[in-house]
C-alpha cells in the first residue's frame, strides 16, 4: 500500500479545518502565535475531543504529557507534523 506523504501546509490546513468544525472557532482567530487553549476555550473534556480528532485524522497515538509543551497553534502544528513525519519514516 502506498503511503501518502502530506506536506506541512496541507497538515496545517487539515488541522485548522477540523478545529473550526469541531470547536466552532472563527478561522481568523487561528494564527500560529495565538494561544491554543484560550482561542479554542479548551477544558479537560475538550482536550480529550482534540486527542480523538488528531488520532482519527492523522493515525498516531497522542500522549497527554505531549500537550504540556504545546501553548500556541505553531507548537501544535509542529507537534502534529513531527508525529506524522515519524510515522512515515518508521
Rosetta silent file (secondary structure, phi, psi, omega in degrees, C-alpha in Angstrom):
SEQUENCE: XXXXXXXXXXXXXXXXXXXXXXXXXXXXXXXXXXXXXXXXXXXXXXXXXXXXXXXXXXXXXXXXXXXXXXXXXXXXXXXXXXXXXXXXXX
SCORE:     score description
SCORE:     0.000 S_00000001
   1 L     0.000  132.159 -177.652    0.000    0.000    0.000 S_00000001
   2 L   -78.393  134.472  179.558    1.402    3.386   -0.984 S_00000001
   3 L   -92.038  126.806  178.124    1.947    5.897    1.810 S_00000001
   4 L   -91.172  121.953  179.424    0.811    9.413    1.028 S_00000001
   5 L   -92.763  123.327  179.079    3.160   11.985    2.494 S_00000001
   6 L   -90.503  139.319  174.973    1.414   15.186    3.495 S_00000001
   7 L   -84.547  167.665 -174.940    3.346   18.426    3.313 S_00000001
   8 H   -57.574  -42.283 -177.573    3.340   20.908    6.183 S_00000001
   9 H   -62.627  -41.156 -178.928    0.865   23.273    4.516 S_00000001
  10 H   -72.848  -30.904  175.203   -1.709   20.537    3.940 S_00000001
  11 H   -65.589  -46.755  179.880   -1.293   19.261    7.515 S_00000001
  12 H   -62.528  -41.752  178.476   -1.867   22.776    8.886 S_00000001
  13 H   -61.587  -42.729  179.164   -4.854   23.244    6.575 S_00000001
  14 H   -64.902  -43.827  178.286   -6.337   19.943    7.755 S_00000001
  15 H   -59.273  -51.844 -178.541   -5.760   20.853   11.425 S_00000001
  16 H   -59.309  -38.662  179.038   -7.376   24.267   11.013 S_00000001
  17 H   -60.059  -47.703 -179.121  -10.299   22.679    9.177 S_00000001
  18 H   -75.854  -25.957  175.871  -11.152   20.279   11.982 S_00000001
  19 H   -66.375  -43.796  179.100  -10.534   22.903   14.682 S_00000001
  20 H   -62.382  -43.770 -177.127  -13.054   25.246   13.050 S_00000001
  21 H   -70.714  -50.532 -174.273  -15.538   22.395   12.631 S_00000001
  22 H   -74.239  -37.163 -172.647  -15.099   20.632   15.992 S_00000001
  23 H  -109.169    4.834  175.481  -14.565   23.636   18.246 S_00000001
  24 L    48.111   49.528  178.641  -16.679   26.178   16.360 S_00000001
  25 L  -108.255  146.347  177.381  -13.929   28.797   16.383 S_00000001
  26 L   -66.084  133.138 -179.917  -13.538   31.503   13.745 S_00000001
  27 H   -57.679  -32.140 -179.130  -10.782   30.596   11.306 S_00000001
  28 H   -64.631  -24.852 -179.338   -9.423   34.163   11.599 S_00000001
  29 H   -78.784  -15.321 -178.460   -8.644   33.553   15.289 S_00000001
  30 L   -88.852   99.063  176.793   -6.371   30.625   14.447 S_00000001
  31 L  -125.778  153.973 -176.451   -2.926   32.137   13.966 S_00000001
  32 L   -53.210  -36.367 -175.932    0.446   30.483   14.648 S_00000001
  33 L   -90.137   -5.900 -179.778    1.180   32.701   17.652 S_00000001
  34 L   -69.003  148.912  178.311   -2.312   32.512   19.215 S_00000001
  35 E   -74.337  123.053 -176.316   -2.739   30.555   22.456 S_00000001
  36 H   -59.912  -52.586 -175.502   -4.327   27.199   21.641 S_00000001
  37 H   -63.204  -45.805 -178.310   -6.174   26.686   24.922 S_00000001
  38 H   -68.863  -43.186 -177.847   -7.536   30.234   25.159 S_00000001
  39 H   -63.833  -42.354 -178.832   -8.513   30.550   21.494 S_00000001
  40 H   -88.653   -4.551 -177.286  -10.375   27.240   21.460 S_00000001
  41 L    51.955   52.851 -175.565  -11.612   27.734   25.055 S_00000001
  42 L   -78.684  133.214  167.427  -10.452   24.217   25.891 S_00000001
  43 L  -112.449 -176.157 -174.536  -11.420   22.472   29.092 S_00000001
  44 H   -62.340  -35.257  177.656  -10.288   18.978   30.079 S_00000001
  45 H   -69.048  -36.071  178.099  -13.070   17.286   28.087 S_00000001
  46 H   -63.729  -35.774  177.485  -12.204   19.359   25.020 S_00000001
  47 H   -61.556  -38.982  177.781   -8.623   18.105   25.222 S_00000001
  48 H   -62.694  -44.902  177.319   -9.975   14.551   25.025 S_00000001
  49 H   -59.501  -43.078 -179.449  -12.008   15.521   21.953 S_00000001
  50 H   -62.163  -43.503  178.113   -8.929   17.138   20.445 S_00000001
  51 H   -60.708  -45.360 -179.819   -6.843   13.999   21.042 S_00000001
  52 H   -61.648  -43.968 -179.832   -9.508   11.805   19.426 S_00000001
  53 H   -63.563  -42.069  178.222   -9.729   14.099   16.400 S_00000001
  54 H   -62.681  -49.148 -177.498   -5.932   14.116   15.988 S_00000001
  55 H   -62.005  -39.444 -179.924   -5.683   10.332   16.311 S_00000001
  56 H   -67.774  -45.052 -175.641   -8.553    9.832   13.854 S_00000001
  57 H   -77.449  -31.406 -172.309   -7.253   12.292   11.259 S_00000001
  58 H  -117.821   -8.725  172.089   -3.544   11.544   11.447 S_00000001
  59 L    70.515   33.532  172.462   -3.331    7.951   12.710 S_00000001
  60 L  -134.812  156.756 -179.414   -0.932    8.286   15.642 S_00000001
  61 L   -83.455  135.896  178.459   -1.368    7.983   19.406 S_00000001
  62 L  -103.600  130.359  175.242   -1.238   11.159   21.462 S_00000001
  63 L   -94.555  137.118 -179.253    0.196   11.050   24.975 S_00000001
  64 H   -54.273  -36.385 -178.563   -1.367   13.507   27.442 S_00000001
  65 H   -67.452  -19.556  177.347    2.078   14.725   28.516 S_00000001
  66 H   -60.685  -29.093 -178.053    2.765   15.794   24.917 S_00000001
  67 H   -76.013  -11.926 -179.794    0.351   18.681   25.488 S_00000001
  68 H   -63.034  -29.077 -178.286    2.468   20.099   28.317 S_00000001
  69 H   -97.439    1.315 -177.335    4.774   21.760   25.784 S_00000001
  70 L   -99.119  112.994  178.127    2.002   22.967   23.472 S_00000001
  71 L  -114.395  -43.489 -175.840    0.968   26.569   24.099 S_00000001
  72 E  -108.076  169.886  175.305    0.420   28.089   20.655 S_00000001
  73 H   -62.940  -35.549  178.480   -1.039   26.855   17.409 S_00000001
  74 H   -62.097  -41.665  175.865    2.501   26.805   15.990 S_00000001
  75 H   -58.507  -42.469 -178.460    3.569   24.425   18.798 S_00000001
  76 H   -65.191  -46.295  177.664    0.543   22.287   17.944 S_00000001
  77 H   -58.842  -47.968 -178.234    1.315   22.274   14.205 S_00000001
  78 H   -59.656  -40.356  178.841    4.967   21.382   14.875 S_00000001
  79 H   -61.203  -51.397 -178.037    3.898   18.550   17.177 S_00000001
  80 H   -64.194  -43.660  179.953    1.490   17.017   14.641 S_00000001
  81 H   -60.065  -42.832 -179.259    3.952   17.495   11.759 S_00000001
  82 H   -66.284  -39.510  179.569    6.741   15.772   13.723 S_00000001
  83 H   -68.013  -40.052  177.698    4.460   12.857   14.662 S_00000001
  84 H   -64.714  -40.501  178.222    3.239   12.456   11.073 S_00000001
  85 H   -63.772  -43.038  178.143    6.862   12.529    9.874 S_00000001
  86 H   -59.818  -42.576 -177.910    7.870    9.888   12.432 S_00000001
  87 H   -63.816  -39.368 -178.638    5.013    7.668   11.308 S_00000001
  88 H   -68.447  -39.038 -176.239    6.029    7.964    7.649 S_00000001
  89 H   -83.955  -14.143 -178.185    9.691    7.174    8.327 S_00000001
  90 L   -90.176    0.000    0.000    9.056    4.281   10.706 S_00000001
